[in-house]
């Protein structure tokens, strides 16, 4: 299990090979920071199919 108190530490995860455990640690960090980044945003802000003003294709 990944300890949420050590979100910034890339470490082995019990029950997985060292390489997979480290990958899980990094993926968990990416998940945590993404959730923080979108917290409070509504559906219109999160909908990637809508054009964003100021961003060109």
XYZ file of C-alpha atoms in Angstrom:
57
model
C 0.000 0.000 0.000
C 1.199 3.502 -0.805
C 1.427 5.773 2.205
C -0.349 9.086 1.447
C 1.936 10.839 3.953
C 4.951 10.043 1.730
C 3.452 11.285 -1.538
C 6.721 12.971 -2.577
C 8.901 9.918 -1.941
C 9.583 7.484 -4.760
C 10.032 4.159 -3.022
C 9.416 0.452 -3.300
C 5.850 -0.684 -2.610
C 5.276 -3.836 -0.615
C 3.922 -6.680 -2.745
C 5.423 -5.432 -6.017
C 8.798 -5.756 -7.664
C 11.022 -2.727 -6.960
C 10.588 -1.324 -10.466
C 6.787 -1.649 -10.431
C 6.618 -0.254 -6.895
C 8.556 2.832 -7.946
C 6.324 3.229 -10.985
C 3.292 3.046 -8.704
C 4.824 5.704 -6.452
C 5.356 8.031 -9.415
C 1.874 7.366 -10.787
C 0.348 8.057 -7.382
C 2.236 11.368 -7.212
C 0.962 12.323 -10.684
C -2.588 11.443 -9.624
C -2.295 13.465 -6.418
C -0.958 16.591 -8.137
C -3.518 16.359 -10.966
C -6.404 16.150 -8.495
C -5.007 19.184 -6.661
C -4.692 21.118 -9.933
C -8.315 20.571 -11.001
C -9.923 20.868 -7.583
C -12.770 23.344 -7.718
C -12.975 23.458 -11.518
C -16.375 22.950 -13.088
C -17.363 20.818 -16.077
C -16.876 23.667 -18.554
C -13.324 24.298 -17.364
C -12.519 20.595 -17.480
C -14.153 19.852 -20.833
C -11.272 19.506 -23.281
C -13.618 19.481 -26.286
C -14.350 23.191 -25.834
C -12.013 25.797 -27.298
C -9.993 27.680 -24.712
C -9.679 31.407 -25.340
C -6.113 32.476 -25.930
C -4.944 28.979 -26.948
C -4.417 28.386 -30.629
C -4.610 24.980 -32.311
